[in-house]
Coordinates of C-alpha atoms and ligand atoms in Angstrom, one line a residue:
X1 CA -0.2 0.2 0.4
X2 CA 1.1 3.7 -0.6
X3 CA 1.6 6.2 2.1
X4 CA 0.3 8.6 -1.1
X5 CA -2.6 6.9 -1.5
X6 CA -3.4 6.2 2.0
X7 CA -3.7 9.7 2.3
X8 CA -5.8 10.2 -0.2
X9 CA -8.2 8.3 0.4
X10 CA -8.4 8.9 4.5
X11 CA -9.2 12.6 3.4
X12 CA -12.3 11.3 1.6
X13 CA -16.1 11.5 2.9
X14 CA -18.5 10.3 0.4
X15 CA -21.8 10.7 2.3
X16 CA -25.6 11.3 1.4
X17 CA -28.2 13.4 2.6
X18 CA -31.4 11.5 3.9
X19 CA -34.5 13.9 4.2
X20 CA -38.4 14.3 3.2
X21 CA -39.4 17.0 0.7
X22 CA -39.4 20.5 2.4
X23 CA -37.1 19.4 5.3
X24 CA -34.2 22.1 4.2
X25 CA -31.7 19.8 2.2
X26 CA -31.5 22.2 -0.5
X27 CA -30.6 25.3 1.7
X28 CA -28.3 22.4 3.7
X29 CA -26.4 21.6 0.7
X30 CA -25.8 25.2 -0.2
X31 CA -24.9 26.1 3.6
X32 CA -22.4 23.2 3.2
X33 CA -20.9 23.9 -0.3
X34 CA -20.3 28.0 1.0
X35 CA -18.4 26.3 3.3
X36 CA -16.3 24.1 0.9
X37 CA -15.7 27.5 -0.7
X38 CA -17.5 25.4 -3.4
X39 CA -19.8 28.5 -4.1
X40 CA -20.0 32.1 -3.3
X41 CA -23.5 32.8 -3.4
X42 CA -26.3 31.6 -1.3
X43 CA -29.5 31.4 -4.4
X44 CA -26.8 29.4 -6.7
X45 CA -27.5 25.2 -5.9
X46 CA -31.5 26.4 -6.7
X47 CA -30.2 28.2 -10.3
X48 CA -28.1 24.9 -10.8
X49 CA -31.1 22.8 -10.9
X50 CA -33.3 24.4 -12.8
X51 CA -30.6 25.4 -16.0
X52 CA -30.0 21.4 -15.4
X53 CA -33.6 20.7 -16.0
X54 CA -33.6 22.3 -19.2
X55 CA -30.9 20.3 -20.2
X56 CA -33.9 17.6 -21.3
X57 CA -37.4 17.2 -22.3
X58 CA -38.7 14.7 -19.0
X59 CA -36.5 17.3 -16.8
X60 CA -38.5 20.0 -17.7
X61 CA -41.9 17.3 -17.3
X62 CA -40.3 17.3 -13.9
X63 CA -39.6 20.6 -13.6
X64 CA -43.5 21.6 -14.6
X65 CA -44.2 19.9 -11.7
X66 CA -42.2 21.8 -9.7
X67 CA -40.1 18.7 -8.3
X68 CA -36.4 17.5 -9.3
X69 CA -36.1 13.8 -9.3
X70 CA -32.5 14.1 -10.9
X71 CA -29.6 13.3 -8.6
X72 CA -26.2 14.1 -9.1
X73 CA -23.0 14.6 -7.0
X74 CA -21.1 17.8 -5.7
X75 CA -17.2 17.3 -4.7
X76 CA -15.9 19.8 -2.4
X77 CA -12.7 20.6 0.0
X78 CA -13.9 21.4 3.7
X79 CA -10.2 21.7 5.9
X80 CA -8.6 19.4 3.7
X81 CA -11.4 16.8 3.3
X82 CA -12.2 16.2 0.3
X83 CA -15.9 15.6 0.3
X84 CA -18.2 13.2 -2.2
X85 CA -21.7 15.3 -1.5
X86 CA -24.4 12.7 -3.2
X87 CA -27.9 14.7 -4.1
X88 CA -30.5 11.8 -3.1
X89 CA -33.8 13.2 -4.1
X90 CA -36.6 13.3 -2.1
X91 CA -39.8 14.1 -4.1
X92 CA -43.1 11.1 -3.5
X93 CA -42.1 10.4 -7.0
X94 CA -38.4 10.1 -7.0
X95 CA -37.7 6.8 -8.8
X96 CA -35.3 3.8 -7.7
X97 CA -32.2 5.5 -8.3
X98 CA -32.5 7.2 -5.5
X99 CA -32.1 4.2 -3.2
X100 CA -29.5 3.1 -5.3
X101 CA -27.4 6.0 -4.4
X102 CA -27.1 5.2 -1.1
X103 CA -25.4 2.4 -1.8
X104 CA -22.5 4.1 -3.3
X105 CA -21.7 6.2 -0.1
X106 CA -20.0 5.3 3.1
X107 CA -22.2 7.7 5.4
X108 CA -25.4 9.9 5.7
X109 CA -26.7 13.2 6.6
X110 CA -30.2 12.9 8.3
X111 CA -32.4 15.9 8.0
X112 CA -35.9 16.2 9.8
X113 CA -37.7 19.3 9.9
X114 CA -38.2 20.4 13.9
X115 CA -41.6 21.0 13.2
X116 CA -42.8 18.0 11.8
X117 CA -40.2 14.8 13.0
X118 CA -39.8 12.1 10.7
X119 CA -42.1 11.7 7.6
X120 CA -43.0 9.1 5.0
X121 CA -40.1 9.4 2.4
X122 CA -37.4 9.8 5.6
X123 CA -38.8 6.0 6.7
X124 CA -38.2 4.5 3.2
X125 CA -34.1 6.0 2.4
X126 CA -32.9 4.7 6.1
X127 CA -34.7 1.1 5.7
X128 CA -31.9 1.0 2.4
X129 CA -29.4 2.7 5.1
X130 CA -30.1 -0.1 7.5
X131 CA -28.9 -2.4 4.4
X132 CA -25.6 -1.6 4.8
X133 CA -25.6 0.1 8.2
X134 CA -24.1 3.1 7.4
X135 CA -23.2 5.7 9.5
X136 CA -26.1 8.2 10.1
X137 CA -25.4 11.7 11.5
X138 CA -29.0 14.0 11.9
X139 CA -29.5 17.6 11.4
X140 CA -33.0 19.2 13.1
X141 CA -33.7 21.7 11.1
X142 CA -35.4 25.1 11.4
X143 CA -35.9 25.9 15.3
X144 CA -35.8 29.6 14.4
X145 CA -39.3 27.9 14.0
X146 CA -41.7 26.8 16.5
X147 CA -41.9 23.2 16.5
X148 CA -41.6 19.5 19.0
X149 CA -40.3 20.0 21.6
X150 CA -36.8 18.4 21.2
X151 CA -37.1 15.6 23.5
X152 CA -39.5 14.8 21.3
X153 CA -38.1 14.9 18.0
X154 CA -35.4 12.5 19.1
X155 CA -38.4 10.0 20.8
X156 CA -39.5 10.1 17.5
X157 CA -36.4 9.3 15.4
X158 CA -36.2 6.4 17.6
X159 CA -39.1 4.7 17.5
X160 CA -39.7 5.4 13.9
X161 CA -35.7 4.7 12.7
X162 CA -34.7 2.2 15.4
X163 CA -31.8 4.2 16.0
X164 CA -30.3 5.3 19.1
X165 CA -29.9 9.9 19.4
X166 CA -27.2 11.3 20.8
X167 CA -27.4 14.6 20.9
X168 CA -24.1 16.9 20.7
X169 CA -25.6 20.0 20.3
X170 CA -29.2 21.5 22.3
X171 CA -31.6 24.0 21.4
X172 CA -31.8 26.6 23.6
X173 CA -35.2 27.8 22.6
X174 CA -37.7 27.8 20.2
X175 CA -39.1 30.2 16.8
X176 CA -39.5 33.2 18.1
X177 CA -37.5 32.8 21.3
X178 CA -35.0 30.7 19.7
X179 CA -31.7 31.6 21.6
X180 CA -28.7 29.6 20.3
X181 CA -27.5 26.2 20.7
X182 CA -25.5 24.5 23.5
X183 CA -22.2 22.3 22.8
X184 CA -22.8 19.0 25.2
X185 CA -18.7 18.0 24.4
X186 CA -16.9 21.6 24.1
X187 CA -18.9 23.4 27.1
X188 CA -20.2 26.0 23.7
X189 CA -22.7 28.9 23.8
X190 CA -23.7 29.4 20.0
X191 CA -26.1 32.4 20.2
X192 CA -28.7 32.7 17.3
X193 CA -27.9 35.0 14.8
X194 CA -27.5 34.7 11.0
X195 CA -24.6 34.0 9.8
X196 CA -23.9 34.8 6.4
X197 CA -21.7 33.4 3.5
X198 CA -19.5 30.7 4.1
X199 CA -18.6 33.3 7.7
X200 CA -17.1 30.7 10.5
X201 CA -19.7 30.6 13.5
X202 CA -17.6 31.5 16.3
X203 CA -19.1 30.1 19.8
X204 CA -19.0 31.5 23.4
X205 CA -16.6 29.0 26.1
X206 CA -17.6 28.2 29.2
X207 CA -16.4 26.4 31.6
X208 CA -19.0 24.1 32.7
X209 CA -23.2 24.9 31.8
X210 CA -23.3 26.0 35.5
X211 CA -20.7 28.7 35.1
X212 CA -22.9 31.7 36.5
X213 CA -21.8 33.9 32.8
X214 CA -24.6 32.2 31.5
X215 CA -27.5 33.7 32.5
X216 CA -25.8 37.0 31.1
X217 CA -26.2 35.7 28.0
X218 CA -29.6 33.6 28.2
X219 CA -31.7 35.2 31.1
X220 CA -33.8 32.4 32.3
X221 CA -33.5 30.1 29.6
X222 CA -29.7 28.9 31.1
X223 CA -32.0 27.4 34.2
X224 CA -33.9 25.8 31.6
X225 CA -31.0 24.3 29.8
X226 CA -29.3 23.0 32.7
X227 CA -32.3 21.3 33.7
X228 CA -32.6 19.9 30.3
X229 CA -29.1 18.6 30.4
X230 CA -29.2 17.6 33.8
X231 CA -32.5 15.0 31.7
X232 CA -30.5 14.0 29.2
X233 CA -27.4 13.1 31.2
X234 CA -29.9 10.7 33.1
X235 CA -31.6 9.6 31.2
X236 CA -29.3 9.4 27.2
X237 CA -26.4 7.5 26.3
X238 CA -23.3 8.5 25.7
X239 CA -21.7 9.2 22.5
X240 CA -19.5 5.9 21.2
X241 CA -18.4 6.7 17.7
X242 CA -18.5 2.7 17.6
X243 CA -21.7 2.3 17.7
X244 CA -22.2 5.7 15.3
X245 CA -20.1 4.0 12.6
X246 CA -22.4 0.8 13.3
X247 CA -25.4 2.6 12.2
X248 CA -26.4 1.9 15.9
X249 CA -26.6 5.7 17.5
X250 CA -26.3 8.8 15.7
X251 CA -25.0 11.6 17.2
X252 CA -27.6 15.0 16.5
X253 CA -27.4 18.5 15.8
X254 CA -29.8 21.4 15.6
X255 CA -29.2 24.2 14.2
X256 CA -31.2 26.4 11.0
X257 CA -30.3 25.1 7.6
X258 CA -31.9 29.6 6.5
X259 CA -29.7 31.4 9.0
X260 CA -26.7 29.1 8.2
X261 CA -26.8 28.3 12.1
X262 CA -25.6 25.1 13.5
X263 CA -24.4 24.3 10.6
X264 CA -21.0 24.6 10.3
X265 CA -20.6 22.9 14.2
X266 CA -21.9 19.7 11.9
X267 CA -19.7 19.9 9.6
X268 CA -16.8 19.9 11.5
X269 CA -18.2 16.9 13.5
X270 CA -19.8 15.2 10.5
X271 CA -15.6 15.6 8.8
X272 CA -13.5 14.6 11.8
X273 CA -16.4 11.1 12.7
X274 CA -18.0 10.4 9.3
X275 CA -15.9 7.2 7.9
X276 CA -13.6 7.6 5.5
X277 CA -14.3 5.0 1.9
X278 CA -14.4 1.4 3.1
X279 CA -14.0 -1.7 1.6
X280 CA -16.7 -3.5 -0.6
X281 CA -17.6 -6.9 -1.2
X282 CA -17.3 -8.5 -4.8
X283 CA -18.6 -11.8 -5.2
X284 CA -15.2 -13.1 -4.5
X285 CA -13.4 -10.9 -1.6
X286 CA -13.7 -8.0 -0.2
X287 CA -11.7 -5.4 -2.2
X288 CA -9.9 -2.6 0.3
X289 CA -9.9 1.6 -0.9
X290 CA -6.0 1.2 -0.3
X291 CA -5.5 -1.5 -3.0
X292 CA -3.3 0.0 -5.5
X293 CA -5.1 -1.9 -8.7
X294 CA -8.1 0.0 -9.9
X295 CA -11.8 -0.6 -9.3
X296 CA -15.1 0.9 -9.2
X297 CA -18.9 0.3 -9.9
X298 CA -21.6 2.1 -11.4
X299 CA -24.8 3.0 -9.5
X300 CA -26.1 5.0 -11.8
X301 CA -27.1 5.3 -15.0
X302 CA -28.3 9.0 -16.7
X303 CA -29.8 9.6 -19.9
X304 CA -30.2 12.7 -22.2
X305 CA -28.4 14.9 -20.0
X306 CA -27.9 16.7 -22.7
X307 CA -30.3 16.1 -25.6
X308 CA -27.6 17.6 -28.3
X309 CA -25.5 14.5 -27.5
X310 CA -27.7 11.5 -27.3
X311 CA -25.3 9.3 -24.8
X312 CA -25.6 8.5 -21.2
X313 CA -23.5 8.7 -18.2
X314 CA -22.4 6.5 -16.0
X315 CA -21.5 7.1 -12.5
X316 CA -19.2 5.0 -11.0
X317 CA -18.3 4.6 -7.8
X318 CA -14.1 4.3 -7.9
X319 CA -13.2 1.4 -4.8
X320 CA -9.8 1.3 -5.0
X321 CA -6.5 2.3 -6.6
X322 CA -5.8 5.8 -8.1
X323 CA -7.7 6.4 -11.6
X324 CA -5.7 8.9 -14.0
X325 CA -7.0 10.3 -17.2
X326 CA -7.2 8.0 -20.3
X327 CA -6.8 4.8 -18.1
X328 CA -7.8 1.5 -19.6
X329 CA -9.5 -0.6 -17.6
X330 CA -11.3 -4.3 -18.2
X331 CA -15.4 -4.0 -18.8
X332 CA -15.9 -7.2 -16.7
X333 CA -19.6 -7.9 -18.5
X334 CA -18.8 -7.4 -22.1
X335 CA -15.7 -9.2 -21.6
X336 CA -14.0 -5.5 -23.8
X337 CA -10.8 -3.4 -22.8
X338 CA -12.6 0.2 -22.5
X339 CA -10.6 3.5 -22.2
X340 CA -11.8 6.1 -19.6
X341 CA -11.3 9.2 -22.0
X342 CA -13.6 11.9 -21.4
X343 CA -14.5 11.1 -17.3
X344 CA -16.1 13.8 -15.7
X345 CA -15.8 14.9 -12.2
X346 CA -18.6 16.5 -10.6
X347 CA -17.5 19.9 -8.7
X348 CA -19.9 22.0 -6.8
X349 CA -19.8 24.4 -9.2
X350 CA -19.6 23.0 -12.9
X351 CA -18.7 18.8 -14.5
X352 CA -15.2 19.1 -15.0
X353 CA -12.5 16.8 -17.0
X354 CA -11.6 14.7 -14.2
X355 CA -7.3 14.1 -14.2
X356 CA -6.9 11.8 -11.1
X357 CA -9.5 10.2 -8.5
X358 CA -9.7 8.1 -5.9
X359 CA -11.6 5.8 -3.6
X360 CA -14.7 7.1 -2.7
X361 CA -14.7 10.0 -6.2
X362 CA -17.5 9.9 -8.4
X363 CA -17.1 9.7 -11.7
X364 CA -19.0 10.1 -14.4
X365 CA -18.4 8.3 -18.0
X366 CA -20.2 9.0 -21.5
X367 CA -21.0 6.1 -23.2
X368 CA -24.0 5.4 -25.8
X369 CA -26.1 2.1 -23.3
X370 CA -23.2 -0.2 -23.0
X371 CA -23.1 0.1 -19.2
X372 CA -24.9 -1.3 -17.1
X373 CA -25.6 -0.5 -13.0
X374 CA -23.8 -2.8 -11.6
X375 CA -20.5 -3.6 -13.7
X376 CA -17.6 -3.1 -12.5
X377 CA -14.4 -1.6 -14.0
X378 CA -10.6 -2.5 -12.5
X379 CA -7.6 -2.8 -14.6
X380 CA -6.6 -6.4 -13.5
X381 CA -8.4 -9.0 -11.7
X382 CA -11.8 -9.8 -12.5
X383 CA -14.0 -8.8 -9.8
X384 CA -17.9 -8.2 -9.3
X385 CA -18.9 -6.3 -6.8
X386 CA -22.0 -7.1 -5.2
X387 CA -24.6 -4.7 -3.0
X388 CA -26.4 -2.5 -5.8
X389 CA -29.6 -4.2 -5.6
X390 CA -33.5 -3.8 -7.2
X391 CA -35.7 -2.6 -4.8
X392 CA -39.2 -3.9 -4.8
X393 CA -41.2 -1.6 -6.9
X394 CA -44.7 -0.3 -5.2
X395 CA -46.1 0.8 -8.3
X396 CA -47.9 -1.1 -11.5
X397 CA -49.2 -0.7 -14.6
X398 CA -49.9 -2.7 -17.7
X399 CA -48.5 -1.0 -21.0
X400 CA -50.6 -0.9 -24.1
X401 CA -49.7 0.0 -27.4
X402 CA -51.7 1.8 -29.6
X403 CA -50.0 0.9 -33.0
X404 CA -50.0 -3.1 -32.9
X405 CA -47.0 -3.5 -35.8
X406 CA -45.3 -1.5 -33.0
X407 CA -44.6 -4.3 -30.8
X408 CA -40.8 -5.0 -32.0
X409 CA -40.0 -1.7 -30.7
X410 CA -41.8 -1.3 -27.9
X411 CA -40.1 -4.8 -26.0
X412 CA -36.9 -3.4 -26.6
X413 CA -37.7 -0.2 -25.2
X414 CA -39.2 -1.5 -22.6
X415 CA -35.5 -3.7 -22.1
X416 CA -33.5 -1.2 -22.8
X417 CA -35.0 1.5 -20.4
X418 CA -35.2 -1.2 -18.2
X419 CA -31.5 -2.4 -18.2
X420 CA -30.7 1.1 -17.6
X421 CA -32.4 1.3 -14.2
X422 CA -35.4 2.9 -14.9
X423 CA -38.3 1.3 -14.6
X424 CA -38.2 -3.0 -13.9
X425 CA -40.0 -4.8 -17.1
X426 CA -42.1 -7.7 -15.6
X427 CA -43.2 -10.6 -18.3
X428 CA -45.9 -12.7 -16.9
X429 CA -45.7 -16.4 -17.5
X430 CA -49.1 -16.6 -17.9
X431 CA -49.9 -14.2 -20.6
X432 CA -48.5 -12.1 -23.5
X433 CA -48.4 -8.4 -21.3
X434 CA -45.3 -6.2 -20.1
X435 CA -46.2 -5.0 -16.7
X436 CA -44.2 -1.8 -15.2
X437 CA -43.1 -1.5 -11.9
X438 CA -41.9 1.1 -10.1
X439 CA -40.3 2.7 -6.9
X440 CA -42.1 6.3 -7.5
X441 CA -45.4 6.7 -10.2
X442 CA -43.8 9.3 -12.1
X443 CA -41.2 7.2 -13.8
X444 CA -43.9 5.5 -16.0
X445 CA -44.5 9.8 -17.6
X446 CA -41.0 9.4 -17.6
X447 CA -41.3 6.1 -19.9
X448 CA -44.3 7.3 -21.8
X449 CA -42.1 10.0 -22.8
X450 CA -39.0 8.5 -23.4
X451 CA -40.5 5.5 -25.8
X452 CA -41.9 7.9 -27.9
X453 CA -39.2 10.6 -28.3
X454 CA -36.0 8.1 -28.5
X455 CA -38.0 4.6 -29.9
X456 CA -40.9 6.5 -31.5
X457 CA -43.5 4.0 -30.5
X458 CA -46.6 5.0 -28.9
X459 CA -48.0 3.3 -25.8
X460 CA -50.6 3.7 -22.9
X461 CA -51.4 3.0 -19.3
X462 CA -54.0 0.3 -18.1
X463 CA -53.8 0.6 -14.3
X464 CA -53.5 -3.5 -13.0
X465 CA -54.5 -5.5 -10.0
X466 CA -50.8 -5.8 -8.2
X467 CA -49.9 -3.5 -5.4
X468 CA -46.5 -5.1 -4.5
X469 CA -44.3 -8.0 -5.9
X470 CA -41.4 -10.2 -4.2
X471 CA -38.7 -12.0 -5.6
X472 CA -39.3 -15.8 -5.0
X473 CA -36.3 -18.1 -4.6
X474 CA -36.0 -21.8 -2.8
X475 CA -33.6 -24.3 -2.2
X476 CA -36.1 -26.9 -2.4
X477 CA -36.6 -27.3 -6.1
X478 CA -39.7 -29.3 -5.3
X479 CA -41.5 -26.7 -2.9
X480 CA -40.6 -24.0 -6.0
X481 CA -42.6 -26.1 -8.3
X482 CA -45.4 -27.2 -6.3
X483 CA -45.7 -22.9 -5.9
X484 CA -45.0 -22.0 -9.4
X485 CA -48.3 -24.3 -10.5
X486 CA -50.2 -23.0 -7.6
X487 CA -49.9 -19.5 -8.1
X488 CA -49.0 -19.3 -12.1
X489 CA -51.3 -16.8 -12.7
X490 CA -49.4 -14.5 -10.7
X491 CA -46.0 -15.4 -11.5
X492 CA -43.7 -13.4 -13.7
X493 CA -40.2 -13.0 -14.9
X494 CA -38.5 -9.5 -14.6
X495 CA -35.6 -8.3 -17.0
X496 CA -32.8 -10.3 -15.6
X497 CA -34.7 -13.4 -15.8
X498 CA -36.0 -13.3 -12.5
X499 CA -38.7 -14.8 -11.1
X500 CA -41.3 -13.2 -9.1
X501 CA -44.9 -12.8 -6.8
X502 CA -46.8 -10.1 -8.3
X503 CA -49.5 -9.8 -5.4
X504 CA -52.9 -8.5 -6.2
X505 CA -53.1 -7.1 -2.5
X506 CA -51.2 -7.4 0.7
X507 CA -53.6 -10.7 2.2
X508 CA -52.9 -12.6 -0.6
X509 CA -48.6 -12.3 -0.4
X510 CA -49.4 -13.0 3.9
X511 CA -51.4 -16.1 2.3
X512 CA -48.9 -17.0 0.6
X513 CA -45.9 -16.6 2.5
X514 CA -48.0 -18.4 5.3
X515 CA -49.1 -21.8 2.4
X516 CA -45.1 -21.5 1.5
X517 CA -42.8 -20.7 4.7
X518 CA -39.6 -22.5 2.4
X519 CA -40.4 -20.2 0.2
X520 CA -38.0 -17.1 0.4
X521 CA -39.8 -13.6 -0.9
X522 CA -37.6 -10.5 -1.2
X523 CA -38.0 -6.6 -1.3
X524 CA -34.1 -6.8 -2.6
X525 CA -32.7 -8.6 -5.7
X526 CA -29.2 -8.4 -6.4
X527 CA -28.4 -7.0 -9.4
X528 CA -26.3 -9.2 -11.6
Ligands
GDP1 P1 -35.7 20.4 0.2 O1 -37.8 20.5 -0.9 O2 -35.8 19.7 1.7 O3 -34.5 20.5 -0.8 O4 -35.9 21.6 1.4 P2 -35.7 23.5 1.1 O5 -34.3 23.7 1.0 O6 -36.0 23.5 -0.4 O7 -36.0 24.4 1.9 C1 -37.6 23.9 2.2 C2 -38.1 24.9 2.7 O8 -37.9 25.3 4.1 C3 -37.9 26.6 2.0 O9 -38.7 27.9 1.9 C4 -36.6 27.2 2.6 O10 -36.6 28.0 2.7 C5 -37.3 27.2 4.0 N1 -36.1 26.4 5.2 C6 -35.3 25.7 5.1 N2 -34.0 25.7 6.0 C7 -34.8 26.9 7.4 C8 -34.8 27.0 8.0 O11 -33.8 26.8 9.1 N3 -35.7 28.0 8.7 C9 -36.7 28.1 8.4 N4 -37.4 28.8 9.3 N5 -37.3 27.9 6.6 C10 -36.3 27.1 6.5

């Protein structure tokens, strides 16, 4: 292992933000980028989002609905760390690759609106984090507004997200009466005020919370603070870094993103606590980020980022070694060598060509559809990274063709879009229907639009009586054969030939599970 390589790996932090729409993710991202010096002005993230949308039709469609479902990567530096922030769109209409982005990060930042507590989208995204025990730092936002009691917000997180909360800062008052935060570990008081641009937020240092000077700053709130801290000390658990790294405990920070308050404290702790790139499993062995041979895995494909160039961008997470411009790598699934001449790195300001990159970095590779989600690239050894799953869709539609002569094009289009990961395609084993499954319903509109634009196929949807899907397997072949016989009319194969049970309703799924205890019903499937 080379020392220079180890240094590069150790300073990287690759993370995603998990939140429900409107909790303040965009605002917080913007403040983080300000600290990174990546942007100079507040407001740039939003306008950048808008500019990016205009680049393609279906993104324009999303924009019309006033939402953003395109995830992206922002790289910036902070206090000697190289930070890769992966955007995870939070809207209800998001797609499956929102989930997949979380398989490419080493840790997460959970943003909660203090007036709302845990919301639906957060629950779903945290489920994905739990699959990999992703370490999570929590930021409770909007303390400048009246919200829930901070203890109740933490209890809500503990109950619904099944993760122990340990506050590292504690809010003093809220809304009109928001005084600031107390840093529990540093005995530092941060008085609330809006902190403009990337300016540092200075704290006042005390000997301890019983320091009488506290009254000068906080008045009657000093007593309240002491009482609350005493309560926390009695009831709560101490911070334990190991437990954080195992995804069992989350350090909690309070603040107000829009006022850039509490953000720097959180960011400082974040770069210190959050893990550097970790080893990643392959079908044969674990690959350490410190290995000198290059390896990387594709976790997301984005088509039509630029309408003038019909190419697609494959987002690759580097897992080991050093990437250099023009590097020749092996594309194992297709058994070919591939020169990565025009990789893009996503700096917060811009997309720029990349000369070198290391484990934890995300690079974008232009291609014309030869790269698939889950593809592994290495310079030497044949490897196949695992852990990039397909998620069980929650919405289903039957595809109807307006012009029956176009059946071949429809099939090709659907297969390619499924391969790209834009939607899941199921073919029932008892008829010749095309059933689409998606995690967010917006995907269906995107697919119809793209079928027309890219494959000249006019398609429509019919609703269908399917509420959920499970991938089916069993070690007992006889049981599996019996199951297939019994549920024939509800079975389908997906784009990769895997067997799935399409349940007409949750009760039928339950009864199938009871009837066939030896059959495994999976909500995720590893991409092959
Ligand atoms: P996103 O949907 O999670 O990206 O949320 P945004 O960052 O777009 O914020 C949603 C709304 O909450 C916007 O109107 C923000 O101005 C507002 N907001 C964000 N942070 C704060 C905060 O700290 N305090 C208050 N009062 N509003 C905030």
